[in-house]
PDB file as gemmi writes it, atoms N, CA and C in Angstrom:
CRYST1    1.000    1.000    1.000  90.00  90.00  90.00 P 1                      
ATOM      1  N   UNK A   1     183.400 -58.744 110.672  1.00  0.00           N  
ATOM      2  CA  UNK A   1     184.502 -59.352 109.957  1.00  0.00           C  
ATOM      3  C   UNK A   1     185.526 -58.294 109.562  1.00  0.00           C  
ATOM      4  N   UNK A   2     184.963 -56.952 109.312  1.00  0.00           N  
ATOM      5  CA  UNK A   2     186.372 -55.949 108.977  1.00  0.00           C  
ATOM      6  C   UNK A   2     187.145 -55.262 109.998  1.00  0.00           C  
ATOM      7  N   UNK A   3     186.468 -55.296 111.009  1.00  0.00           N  
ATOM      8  CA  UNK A   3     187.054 -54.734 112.488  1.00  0.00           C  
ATOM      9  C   UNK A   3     187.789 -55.916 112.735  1.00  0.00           C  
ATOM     10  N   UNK A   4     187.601 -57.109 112.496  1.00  0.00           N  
ATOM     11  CA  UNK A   4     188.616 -58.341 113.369  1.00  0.00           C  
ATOM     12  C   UNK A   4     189.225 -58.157 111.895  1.00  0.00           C  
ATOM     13  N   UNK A   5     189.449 -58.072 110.873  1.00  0.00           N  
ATOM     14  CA  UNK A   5     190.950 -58.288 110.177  1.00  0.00           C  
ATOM     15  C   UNK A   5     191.492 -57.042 110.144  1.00  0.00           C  
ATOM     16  N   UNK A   6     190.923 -55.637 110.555  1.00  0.00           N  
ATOM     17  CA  UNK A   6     191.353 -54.667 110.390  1.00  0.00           C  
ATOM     18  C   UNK A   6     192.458 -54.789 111.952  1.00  0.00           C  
ATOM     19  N   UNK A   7     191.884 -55.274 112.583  1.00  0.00           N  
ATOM     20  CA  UNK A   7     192.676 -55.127 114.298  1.00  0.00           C  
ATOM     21  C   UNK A   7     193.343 -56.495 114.333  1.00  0.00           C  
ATOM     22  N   UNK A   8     193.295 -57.470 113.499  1.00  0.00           N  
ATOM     23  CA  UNK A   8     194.315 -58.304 112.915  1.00  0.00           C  
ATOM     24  C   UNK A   8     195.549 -57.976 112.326  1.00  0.00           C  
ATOM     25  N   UNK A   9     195.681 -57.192 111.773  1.00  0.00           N  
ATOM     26  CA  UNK A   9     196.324 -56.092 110.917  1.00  0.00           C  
ATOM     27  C   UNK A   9     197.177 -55.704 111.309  1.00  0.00           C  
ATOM     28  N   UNK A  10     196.547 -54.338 112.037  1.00  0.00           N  
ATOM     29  CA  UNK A  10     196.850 -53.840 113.101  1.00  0.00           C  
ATOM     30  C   UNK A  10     198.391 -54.399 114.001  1.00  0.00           C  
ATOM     31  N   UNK A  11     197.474 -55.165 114.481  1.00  0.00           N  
ATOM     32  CA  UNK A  11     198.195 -55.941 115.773  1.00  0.00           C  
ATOM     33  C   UNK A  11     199.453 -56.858 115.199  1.00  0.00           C  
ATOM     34  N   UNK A  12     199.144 -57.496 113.899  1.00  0.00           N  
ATOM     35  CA  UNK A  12     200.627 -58.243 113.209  1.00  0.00           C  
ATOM     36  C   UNK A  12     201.173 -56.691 113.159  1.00  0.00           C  
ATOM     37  N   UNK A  13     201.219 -55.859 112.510  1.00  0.00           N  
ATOM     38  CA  UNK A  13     201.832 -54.675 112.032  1.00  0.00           C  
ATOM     39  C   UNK A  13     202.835 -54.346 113.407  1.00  0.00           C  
ATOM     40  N   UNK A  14     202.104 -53.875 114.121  1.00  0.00           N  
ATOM     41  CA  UNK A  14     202.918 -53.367 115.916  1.00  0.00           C  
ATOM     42  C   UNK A  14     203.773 -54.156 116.442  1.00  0.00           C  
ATOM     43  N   UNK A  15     203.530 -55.677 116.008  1.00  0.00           N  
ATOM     44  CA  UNK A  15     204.208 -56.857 116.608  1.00  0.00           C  
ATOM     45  C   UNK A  15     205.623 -56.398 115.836  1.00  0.00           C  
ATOM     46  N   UNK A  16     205.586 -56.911 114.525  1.00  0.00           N  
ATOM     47  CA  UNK A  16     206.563 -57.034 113.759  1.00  0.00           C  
ATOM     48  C   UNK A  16     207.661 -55.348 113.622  1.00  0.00           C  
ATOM     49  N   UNK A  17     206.714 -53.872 113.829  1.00  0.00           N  
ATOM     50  CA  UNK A  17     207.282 -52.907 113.783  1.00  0.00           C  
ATOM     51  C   UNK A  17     207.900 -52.923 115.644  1.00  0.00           C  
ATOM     52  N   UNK A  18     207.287 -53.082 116.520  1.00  0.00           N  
ATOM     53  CA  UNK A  18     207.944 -53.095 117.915  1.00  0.00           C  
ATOM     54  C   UNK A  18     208.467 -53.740 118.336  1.00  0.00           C  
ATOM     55  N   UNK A  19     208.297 -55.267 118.274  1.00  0.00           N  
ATOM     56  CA  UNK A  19     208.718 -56.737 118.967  1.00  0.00           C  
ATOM     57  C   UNK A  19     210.021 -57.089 117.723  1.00  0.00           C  
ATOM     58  N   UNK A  20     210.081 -56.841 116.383  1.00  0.00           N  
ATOM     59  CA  UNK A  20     210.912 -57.554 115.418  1.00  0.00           C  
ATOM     60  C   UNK A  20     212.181 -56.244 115.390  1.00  0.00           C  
ATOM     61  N   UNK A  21     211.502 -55.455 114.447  1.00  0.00           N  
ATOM     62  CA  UNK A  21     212.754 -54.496 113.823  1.00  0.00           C  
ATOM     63  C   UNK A  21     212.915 -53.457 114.962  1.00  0.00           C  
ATOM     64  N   UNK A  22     212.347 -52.740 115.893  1.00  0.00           N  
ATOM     65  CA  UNK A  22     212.486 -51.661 116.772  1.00  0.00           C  
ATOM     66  C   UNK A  22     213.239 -50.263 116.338  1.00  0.00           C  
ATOM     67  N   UNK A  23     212.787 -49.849 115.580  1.00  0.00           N  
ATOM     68  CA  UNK A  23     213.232 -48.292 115.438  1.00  0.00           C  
ATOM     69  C   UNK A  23     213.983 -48.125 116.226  1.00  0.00           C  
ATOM     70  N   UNK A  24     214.865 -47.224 115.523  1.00  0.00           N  
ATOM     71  CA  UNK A  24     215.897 -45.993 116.792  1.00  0.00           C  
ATOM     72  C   UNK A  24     215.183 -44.812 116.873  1.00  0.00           C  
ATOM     73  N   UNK A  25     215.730 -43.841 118.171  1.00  0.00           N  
ATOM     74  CA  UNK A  25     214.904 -43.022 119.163  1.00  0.00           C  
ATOM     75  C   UNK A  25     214.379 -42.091 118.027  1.00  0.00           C  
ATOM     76  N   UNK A  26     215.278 -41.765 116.629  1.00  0.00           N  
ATOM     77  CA  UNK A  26     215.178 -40.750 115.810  1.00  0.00           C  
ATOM     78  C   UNK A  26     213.602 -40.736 115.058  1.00  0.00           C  
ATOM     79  N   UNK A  27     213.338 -41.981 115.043  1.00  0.00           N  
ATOM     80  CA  UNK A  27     212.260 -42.697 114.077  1.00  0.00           C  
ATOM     81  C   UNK A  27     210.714 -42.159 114.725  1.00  0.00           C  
ATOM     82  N   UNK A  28     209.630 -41.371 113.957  1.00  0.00           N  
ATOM     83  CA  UNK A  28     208.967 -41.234 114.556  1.00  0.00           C  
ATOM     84  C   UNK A  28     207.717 -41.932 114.527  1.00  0.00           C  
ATOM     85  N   UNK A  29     207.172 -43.061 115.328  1.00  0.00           N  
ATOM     86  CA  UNK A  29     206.087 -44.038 114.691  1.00  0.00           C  
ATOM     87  C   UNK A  29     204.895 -43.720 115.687  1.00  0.00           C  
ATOM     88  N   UNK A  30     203.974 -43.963 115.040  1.00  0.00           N  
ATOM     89  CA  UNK A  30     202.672 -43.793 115.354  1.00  0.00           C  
ATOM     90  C   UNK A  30     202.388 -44.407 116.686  1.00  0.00           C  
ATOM     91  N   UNK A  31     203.336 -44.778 117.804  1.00  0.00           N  
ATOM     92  CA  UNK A  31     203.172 -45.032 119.051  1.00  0.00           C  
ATOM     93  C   UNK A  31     203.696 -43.932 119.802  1.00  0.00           C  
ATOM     94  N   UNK A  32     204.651 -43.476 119.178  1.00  0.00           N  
ATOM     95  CA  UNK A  32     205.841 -42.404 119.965  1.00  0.00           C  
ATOM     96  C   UNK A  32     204.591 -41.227 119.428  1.00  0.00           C  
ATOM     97  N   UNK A  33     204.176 -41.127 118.481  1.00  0.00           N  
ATOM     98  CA  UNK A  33     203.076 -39.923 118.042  1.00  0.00           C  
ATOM     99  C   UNK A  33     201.692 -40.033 119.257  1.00  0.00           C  
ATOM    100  N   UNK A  34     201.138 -41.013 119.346  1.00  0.00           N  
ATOM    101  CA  UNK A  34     199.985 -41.492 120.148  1.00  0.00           C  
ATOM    102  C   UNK A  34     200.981 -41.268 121.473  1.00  0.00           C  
ATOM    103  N   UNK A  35     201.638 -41.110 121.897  1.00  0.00           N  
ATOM    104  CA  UNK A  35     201.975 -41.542 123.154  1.00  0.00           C  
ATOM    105  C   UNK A  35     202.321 -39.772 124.030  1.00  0.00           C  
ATOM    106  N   UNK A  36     202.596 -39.090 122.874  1.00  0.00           N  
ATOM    107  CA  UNK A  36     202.934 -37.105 123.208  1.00  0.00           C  
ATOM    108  C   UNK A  36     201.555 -36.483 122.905  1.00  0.00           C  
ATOM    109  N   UNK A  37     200.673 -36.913 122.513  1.00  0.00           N  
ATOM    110  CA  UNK A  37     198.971 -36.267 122.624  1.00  0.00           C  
ATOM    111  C   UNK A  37     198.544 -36.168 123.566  1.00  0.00           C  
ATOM    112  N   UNK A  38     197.853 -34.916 123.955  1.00  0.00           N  
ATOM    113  CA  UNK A  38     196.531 -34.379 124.509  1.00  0.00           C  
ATOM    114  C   UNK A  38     196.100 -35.575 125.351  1.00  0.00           C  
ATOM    115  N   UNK A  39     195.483 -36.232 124.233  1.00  0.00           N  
ATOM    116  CA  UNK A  39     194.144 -37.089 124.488  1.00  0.00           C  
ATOM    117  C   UNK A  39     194.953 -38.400 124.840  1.00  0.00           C  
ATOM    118  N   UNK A  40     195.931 -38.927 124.879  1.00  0.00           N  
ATOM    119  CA  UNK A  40     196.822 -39.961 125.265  1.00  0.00           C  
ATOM    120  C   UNK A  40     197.123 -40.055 126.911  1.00  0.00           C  
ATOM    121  N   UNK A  41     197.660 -38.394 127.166  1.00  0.00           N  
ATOM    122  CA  UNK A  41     198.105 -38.432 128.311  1.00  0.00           C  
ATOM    123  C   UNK A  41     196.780 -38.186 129.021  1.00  0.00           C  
ATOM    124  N   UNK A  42     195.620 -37.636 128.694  1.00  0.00           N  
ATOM    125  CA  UNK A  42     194.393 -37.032 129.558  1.00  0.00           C  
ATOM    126  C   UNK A  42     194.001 -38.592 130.168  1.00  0.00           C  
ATOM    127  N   UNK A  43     194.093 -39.751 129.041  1.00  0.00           N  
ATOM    128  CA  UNK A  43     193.092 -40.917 129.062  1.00  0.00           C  
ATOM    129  C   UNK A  43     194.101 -41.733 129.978  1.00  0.00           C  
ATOM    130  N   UNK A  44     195.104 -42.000 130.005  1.00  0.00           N  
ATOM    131  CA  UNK A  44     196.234 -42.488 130.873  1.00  0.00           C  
ATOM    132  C   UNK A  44     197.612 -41.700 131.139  1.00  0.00           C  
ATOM    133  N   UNK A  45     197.832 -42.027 132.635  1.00  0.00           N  
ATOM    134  CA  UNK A  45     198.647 -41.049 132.671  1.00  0.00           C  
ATOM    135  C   UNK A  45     200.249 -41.229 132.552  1.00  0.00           C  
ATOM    136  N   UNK A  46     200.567 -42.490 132.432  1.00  0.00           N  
ATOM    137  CA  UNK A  46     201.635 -42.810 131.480  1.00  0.00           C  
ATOM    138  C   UNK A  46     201.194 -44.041 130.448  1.00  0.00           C  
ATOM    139  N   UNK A  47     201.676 -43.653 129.249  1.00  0.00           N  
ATOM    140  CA  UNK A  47     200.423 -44.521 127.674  1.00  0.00           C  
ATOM    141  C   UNK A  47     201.652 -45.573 127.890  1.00  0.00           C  
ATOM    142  N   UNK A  48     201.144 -46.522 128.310  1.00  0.00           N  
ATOM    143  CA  UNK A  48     202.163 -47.938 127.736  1.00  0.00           C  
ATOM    144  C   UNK A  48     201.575 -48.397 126.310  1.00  0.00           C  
ATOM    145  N   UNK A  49     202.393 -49.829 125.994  1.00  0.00           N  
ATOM    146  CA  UNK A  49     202.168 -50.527 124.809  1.00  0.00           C  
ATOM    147  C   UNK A  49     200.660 -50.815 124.769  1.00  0.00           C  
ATOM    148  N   UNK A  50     200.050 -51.499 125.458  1.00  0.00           N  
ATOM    149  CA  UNK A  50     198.980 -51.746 125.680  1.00  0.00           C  
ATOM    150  C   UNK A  50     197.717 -50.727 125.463  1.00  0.00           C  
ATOM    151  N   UNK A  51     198.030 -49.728 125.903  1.00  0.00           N  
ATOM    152  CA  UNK A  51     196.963 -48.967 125.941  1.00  0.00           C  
ATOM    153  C   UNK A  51     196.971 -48.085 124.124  1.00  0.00           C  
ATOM    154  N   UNK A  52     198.530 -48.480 124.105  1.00  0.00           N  
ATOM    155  CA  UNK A  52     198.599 -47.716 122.016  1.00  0.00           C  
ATOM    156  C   UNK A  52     197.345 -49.255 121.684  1.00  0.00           C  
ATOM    157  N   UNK A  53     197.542 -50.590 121.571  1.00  0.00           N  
ATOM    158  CA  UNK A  53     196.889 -51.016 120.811  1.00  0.00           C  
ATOM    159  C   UNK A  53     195.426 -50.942 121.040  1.00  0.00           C  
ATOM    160  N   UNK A  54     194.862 -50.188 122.360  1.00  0.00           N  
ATOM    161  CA  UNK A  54     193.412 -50.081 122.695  1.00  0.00           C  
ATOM    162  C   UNK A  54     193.158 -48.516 121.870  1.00  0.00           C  
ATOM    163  N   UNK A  55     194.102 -47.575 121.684  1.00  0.00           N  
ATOM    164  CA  UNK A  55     194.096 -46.721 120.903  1.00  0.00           C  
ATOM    165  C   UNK A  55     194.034 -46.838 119.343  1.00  0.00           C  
ATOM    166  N   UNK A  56     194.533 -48.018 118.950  1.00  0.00           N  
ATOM    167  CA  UNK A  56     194.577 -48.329 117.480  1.00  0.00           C  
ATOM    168  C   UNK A  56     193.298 -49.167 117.279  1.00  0.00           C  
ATOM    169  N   UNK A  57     192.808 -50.054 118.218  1.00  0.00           N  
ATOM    170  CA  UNK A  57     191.474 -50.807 117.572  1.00  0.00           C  
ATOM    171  C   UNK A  57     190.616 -49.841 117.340  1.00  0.00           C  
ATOM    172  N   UNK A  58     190.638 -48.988 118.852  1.00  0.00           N  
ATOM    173  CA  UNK A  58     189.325 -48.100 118.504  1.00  0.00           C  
ATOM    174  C   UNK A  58     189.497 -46.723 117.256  1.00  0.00           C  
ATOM    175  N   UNK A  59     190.281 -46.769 116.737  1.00  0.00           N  
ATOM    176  CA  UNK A  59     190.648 -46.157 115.589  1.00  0.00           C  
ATOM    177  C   UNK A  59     189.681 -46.718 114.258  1.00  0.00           C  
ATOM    178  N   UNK A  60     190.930 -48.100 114.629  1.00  0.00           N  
ATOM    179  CA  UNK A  60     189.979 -49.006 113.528  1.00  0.00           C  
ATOM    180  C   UNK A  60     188.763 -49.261 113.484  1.00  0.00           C  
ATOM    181  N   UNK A  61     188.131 -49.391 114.734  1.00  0.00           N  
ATOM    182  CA  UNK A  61     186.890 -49.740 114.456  1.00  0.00           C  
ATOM    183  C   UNK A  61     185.989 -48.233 114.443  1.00  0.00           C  
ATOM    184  N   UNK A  62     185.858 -47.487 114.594  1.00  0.00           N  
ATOM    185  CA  UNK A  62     185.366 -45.915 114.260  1.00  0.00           C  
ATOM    186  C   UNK A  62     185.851 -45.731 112.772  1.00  0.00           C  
ATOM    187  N   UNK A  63     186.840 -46.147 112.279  1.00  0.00           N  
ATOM    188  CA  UNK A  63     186.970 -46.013 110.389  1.00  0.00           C  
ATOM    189  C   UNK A  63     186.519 -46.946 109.932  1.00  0.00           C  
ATOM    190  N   UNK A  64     185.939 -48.141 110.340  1.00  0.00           N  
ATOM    191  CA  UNK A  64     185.854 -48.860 110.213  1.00  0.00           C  
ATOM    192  C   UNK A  64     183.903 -48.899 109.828  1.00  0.00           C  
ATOM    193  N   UNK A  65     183.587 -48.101 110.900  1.00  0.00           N  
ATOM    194  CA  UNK A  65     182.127 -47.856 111.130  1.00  0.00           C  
ATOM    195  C   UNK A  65     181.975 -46.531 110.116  1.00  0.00           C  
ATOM    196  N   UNK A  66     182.847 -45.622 109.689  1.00  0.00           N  
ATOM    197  CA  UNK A  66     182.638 -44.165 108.887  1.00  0.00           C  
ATOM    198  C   UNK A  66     182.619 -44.973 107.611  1.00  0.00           C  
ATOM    199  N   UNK A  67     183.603 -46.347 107.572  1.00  0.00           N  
ATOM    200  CA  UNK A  67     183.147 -46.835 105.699  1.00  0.00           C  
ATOM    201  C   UNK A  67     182.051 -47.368 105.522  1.00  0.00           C  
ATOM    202  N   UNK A  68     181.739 -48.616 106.436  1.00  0.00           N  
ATOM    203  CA  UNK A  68     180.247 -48.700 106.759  1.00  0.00           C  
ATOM    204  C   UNK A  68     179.075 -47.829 106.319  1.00  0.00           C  
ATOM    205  N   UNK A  69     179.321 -46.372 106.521  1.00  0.00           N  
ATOM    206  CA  UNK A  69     178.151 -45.943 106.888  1.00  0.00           C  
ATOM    207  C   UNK A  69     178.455 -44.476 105.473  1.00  0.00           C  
ATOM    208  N   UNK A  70     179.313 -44.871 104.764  1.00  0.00           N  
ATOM    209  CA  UNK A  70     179.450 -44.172 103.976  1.00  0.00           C  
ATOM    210  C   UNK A  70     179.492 -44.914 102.789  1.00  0.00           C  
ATOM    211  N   UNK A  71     179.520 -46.365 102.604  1.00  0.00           N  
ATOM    212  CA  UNK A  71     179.250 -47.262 101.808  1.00  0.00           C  
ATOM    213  C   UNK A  71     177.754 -47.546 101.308  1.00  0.00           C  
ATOM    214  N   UNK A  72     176.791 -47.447 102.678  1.00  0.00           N  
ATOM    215  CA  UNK A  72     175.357 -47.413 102.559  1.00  0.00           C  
ATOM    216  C   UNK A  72     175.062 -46.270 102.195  1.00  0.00           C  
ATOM    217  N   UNK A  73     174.884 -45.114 102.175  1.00  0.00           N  
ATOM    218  CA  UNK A  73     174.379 -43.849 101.685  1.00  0.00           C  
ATOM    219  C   UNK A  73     175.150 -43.091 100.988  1.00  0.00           C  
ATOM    220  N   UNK A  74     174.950 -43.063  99.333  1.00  0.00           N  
ATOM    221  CA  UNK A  74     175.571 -42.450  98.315  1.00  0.00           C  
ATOM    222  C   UNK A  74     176.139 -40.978  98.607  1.00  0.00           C  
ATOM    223  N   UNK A  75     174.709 -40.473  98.716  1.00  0.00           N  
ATOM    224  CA  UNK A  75     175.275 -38.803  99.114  1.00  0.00           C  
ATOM    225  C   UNK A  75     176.333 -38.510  99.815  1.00  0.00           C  
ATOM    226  N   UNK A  76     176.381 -39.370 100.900  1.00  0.00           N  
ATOM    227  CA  UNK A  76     177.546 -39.099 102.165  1.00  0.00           C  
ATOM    228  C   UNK A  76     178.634 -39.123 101.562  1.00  0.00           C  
ATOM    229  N   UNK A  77     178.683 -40.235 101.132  1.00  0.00           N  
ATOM    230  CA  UNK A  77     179.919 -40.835 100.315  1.00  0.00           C  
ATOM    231  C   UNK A  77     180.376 -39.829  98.567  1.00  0.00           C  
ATOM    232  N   UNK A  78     179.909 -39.141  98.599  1.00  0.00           N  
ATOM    233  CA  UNK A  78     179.549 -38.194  97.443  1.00  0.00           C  
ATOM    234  C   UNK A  78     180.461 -37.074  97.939  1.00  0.00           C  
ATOM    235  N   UNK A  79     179.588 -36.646  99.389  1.00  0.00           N  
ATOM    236  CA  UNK A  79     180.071 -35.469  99.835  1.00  0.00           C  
ATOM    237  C   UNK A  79     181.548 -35.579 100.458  1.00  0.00           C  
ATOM    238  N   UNK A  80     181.922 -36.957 101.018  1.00  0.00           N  
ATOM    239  CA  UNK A  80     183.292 -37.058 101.642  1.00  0.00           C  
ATOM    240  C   UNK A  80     184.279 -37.337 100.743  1.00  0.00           C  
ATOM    241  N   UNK A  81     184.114 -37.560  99.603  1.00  0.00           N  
ATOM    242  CA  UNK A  81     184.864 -37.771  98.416  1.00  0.00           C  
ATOM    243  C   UNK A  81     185.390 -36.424  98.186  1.00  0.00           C  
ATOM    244  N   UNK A  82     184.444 -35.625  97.597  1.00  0.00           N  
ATOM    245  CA  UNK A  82     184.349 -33.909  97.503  1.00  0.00           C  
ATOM    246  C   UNK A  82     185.373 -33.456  98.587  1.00  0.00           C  
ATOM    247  N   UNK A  83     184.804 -33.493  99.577  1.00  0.00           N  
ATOM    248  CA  UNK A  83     185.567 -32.981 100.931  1.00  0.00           C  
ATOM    249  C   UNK A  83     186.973 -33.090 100.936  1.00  0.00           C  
ATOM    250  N   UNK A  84     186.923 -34.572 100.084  1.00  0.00           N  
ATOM    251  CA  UNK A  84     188.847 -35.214 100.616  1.00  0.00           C  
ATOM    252  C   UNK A  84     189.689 -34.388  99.440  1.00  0.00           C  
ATOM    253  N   UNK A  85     189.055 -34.194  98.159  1.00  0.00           N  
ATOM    254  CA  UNK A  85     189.435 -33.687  96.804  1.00  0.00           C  
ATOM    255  C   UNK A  85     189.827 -32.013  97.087  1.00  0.00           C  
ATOM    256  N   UNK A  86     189.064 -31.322  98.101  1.00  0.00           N  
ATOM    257  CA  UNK A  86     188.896 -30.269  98.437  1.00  0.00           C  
ATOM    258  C   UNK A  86     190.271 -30.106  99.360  1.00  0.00           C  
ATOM    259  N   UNK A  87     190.351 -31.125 100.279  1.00  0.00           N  
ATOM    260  CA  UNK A  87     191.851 -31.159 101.171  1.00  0.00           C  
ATOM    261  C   UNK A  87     192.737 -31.254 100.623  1.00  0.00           C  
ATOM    262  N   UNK A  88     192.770 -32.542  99.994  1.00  0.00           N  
ATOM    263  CA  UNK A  88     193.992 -33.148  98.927  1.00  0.00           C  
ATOM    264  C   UNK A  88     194.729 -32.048  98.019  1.00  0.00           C  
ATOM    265  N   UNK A  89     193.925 -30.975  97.654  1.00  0.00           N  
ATOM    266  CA  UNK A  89     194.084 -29.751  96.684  1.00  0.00           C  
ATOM    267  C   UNK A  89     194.671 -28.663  97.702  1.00  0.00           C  
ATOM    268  N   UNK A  90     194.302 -28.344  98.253  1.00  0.00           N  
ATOM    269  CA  UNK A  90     194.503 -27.529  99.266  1.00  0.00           C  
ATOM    270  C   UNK A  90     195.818 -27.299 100.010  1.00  0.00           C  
ATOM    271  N   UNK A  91     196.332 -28.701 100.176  1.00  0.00           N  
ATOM    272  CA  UNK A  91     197.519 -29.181 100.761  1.00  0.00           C  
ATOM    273  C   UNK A  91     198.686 -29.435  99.649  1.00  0.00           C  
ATOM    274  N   UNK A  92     198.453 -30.060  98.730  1.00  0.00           N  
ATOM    275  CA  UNK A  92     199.155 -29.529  97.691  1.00  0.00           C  
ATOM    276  C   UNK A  92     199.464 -28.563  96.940  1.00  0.00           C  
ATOM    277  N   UNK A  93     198.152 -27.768  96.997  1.00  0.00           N  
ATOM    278  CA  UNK A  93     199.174 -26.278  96.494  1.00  0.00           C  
ATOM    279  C   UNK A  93     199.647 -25.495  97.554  1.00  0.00           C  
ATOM    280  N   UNK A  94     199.413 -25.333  99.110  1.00  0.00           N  
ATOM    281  CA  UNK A  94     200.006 -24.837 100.080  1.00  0.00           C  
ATOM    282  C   UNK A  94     201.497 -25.911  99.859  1.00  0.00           C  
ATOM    283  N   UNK A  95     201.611 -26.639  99.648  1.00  0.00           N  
ATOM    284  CA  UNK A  95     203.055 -27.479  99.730  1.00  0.00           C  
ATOM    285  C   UNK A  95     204.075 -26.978  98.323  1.00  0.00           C  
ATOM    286  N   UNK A  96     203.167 -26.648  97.461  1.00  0.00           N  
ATOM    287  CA  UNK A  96     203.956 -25.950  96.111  1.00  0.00           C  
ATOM    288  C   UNK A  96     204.348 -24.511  96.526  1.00  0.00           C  
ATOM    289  N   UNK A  97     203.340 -23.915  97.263  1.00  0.00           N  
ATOM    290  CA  UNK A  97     203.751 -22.418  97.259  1.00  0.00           C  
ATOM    291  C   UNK A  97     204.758 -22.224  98.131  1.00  0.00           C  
ATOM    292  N   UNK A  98     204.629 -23.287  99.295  1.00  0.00           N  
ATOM    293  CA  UNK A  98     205.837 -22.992 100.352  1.00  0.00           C  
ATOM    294  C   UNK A  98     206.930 -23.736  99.636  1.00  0.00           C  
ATOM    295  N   UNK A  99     207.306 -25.110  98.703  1.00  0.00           N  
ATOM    296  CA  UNK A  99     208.140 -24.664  98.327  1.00  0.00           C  
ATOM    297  C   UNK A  99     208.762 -23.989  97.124  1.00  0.00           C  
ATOM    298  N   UNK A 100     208.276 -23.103  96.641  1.00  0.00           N  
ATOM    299  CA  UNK A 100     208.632 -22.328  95.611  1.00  0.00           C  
ATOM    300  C   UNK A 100     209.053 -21.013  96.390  1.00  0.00           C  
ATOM    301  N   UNK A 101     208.387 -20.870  97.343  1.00  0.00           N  
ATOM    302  CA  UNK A 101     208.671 -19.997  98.225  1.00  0.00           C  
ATOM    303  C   UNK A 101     210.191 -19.262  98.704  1.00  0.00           C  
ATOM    304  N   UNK A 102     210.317 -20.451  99.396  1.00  0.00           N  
ATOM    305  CA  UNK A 102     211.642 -20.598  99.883  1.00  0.00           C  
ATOM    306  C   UNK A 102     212.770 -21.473  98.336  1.00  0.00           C  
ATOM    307  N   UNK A 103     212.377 -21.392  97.037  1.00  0.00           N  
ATOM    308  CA  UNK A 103     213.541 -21.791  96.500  1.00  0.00           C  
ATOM    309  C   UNK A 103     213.815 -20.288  95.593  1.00  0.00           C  
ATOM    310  N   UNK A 104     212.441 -19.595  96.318  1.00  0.00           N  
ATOM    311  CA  UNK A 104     212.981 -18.126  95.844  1.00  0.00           C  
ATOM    312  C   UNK A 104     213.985 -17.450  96.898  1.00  0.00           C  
ATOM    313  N   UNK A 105     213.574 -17.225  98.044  1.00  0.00           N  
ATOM    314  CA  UNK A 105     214.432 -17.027  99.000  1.00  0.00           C  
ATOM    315  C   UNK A 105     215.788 -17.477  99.156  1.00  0.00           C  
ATOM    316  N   UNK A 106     215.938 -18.886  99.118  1.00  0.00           N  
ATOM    317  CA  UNK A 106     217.442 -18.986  98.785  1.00  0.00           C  
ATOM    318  C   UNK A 106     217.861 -19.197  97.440  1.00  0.00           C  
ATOM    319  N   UNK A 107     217.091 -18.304  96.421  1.00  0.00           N  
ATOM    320  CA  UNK A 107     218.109 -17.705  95.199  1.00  0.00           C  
ATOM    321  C   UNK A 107     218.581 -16.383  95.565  1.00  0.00           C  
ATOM    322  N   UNK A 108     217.669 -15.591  96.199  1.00  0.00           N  
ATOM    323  CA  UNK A 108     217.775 -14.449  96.493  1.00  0.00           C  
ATOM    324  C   UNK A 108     219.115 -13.950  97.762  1.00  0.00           C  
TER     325      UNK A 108                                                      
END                                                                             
């Protein structure tokens, strides 16, 4: 049931962001991102529409299976919490220092 509303989702989302409003070329969306990867071009060798939404289920359903399985066993879910708190921190003060960085540089 969470993989079919998650790829329910999904799939209204792509409709309405590709088929309704359509970005201009400037806009960078998670198809135009999926579509300049590694692993995009290795798996097909030109990524149409089709193959982004076989790229997005199986997204969903692999996060889909990590909450699953991090919902049943505390510890896991203990430790990936930790883990994310550990990133989340990490990336924010690398984002403070670079910019304090440079608002020293252009005082200077």
């Amino acid at each position: 049931a969470v993989v079919s509303t998650q790829s329910t989702g999904a799939i209204f989302c792509t409709t309405l962001v590709y088929g309704i409003l359509r970005p201009g070329k400037d806009v960078i969306t998670s198809f135009r991102y999926l579509k300049n990867t590694p692993i995009a071009r290795r798996l097909f060798r030109r990524p149409k529409f089709y193959h982004f939404l076989f790229m997005q289920f199986t997204i969903v359903a692999v996060m889909s299976l990590v909450t699953i399985v991090t919902y049943t066993y505390f510890w896991l879910h203990v430790i990936q919490v930790l883990c994310l708190v550990v990133i989340v921190t990490w990336n924010g003060a690398t984002f403070y220092v670079d910019v304090f960085r440079m608002s020293l540089v252009k005082k200077q």
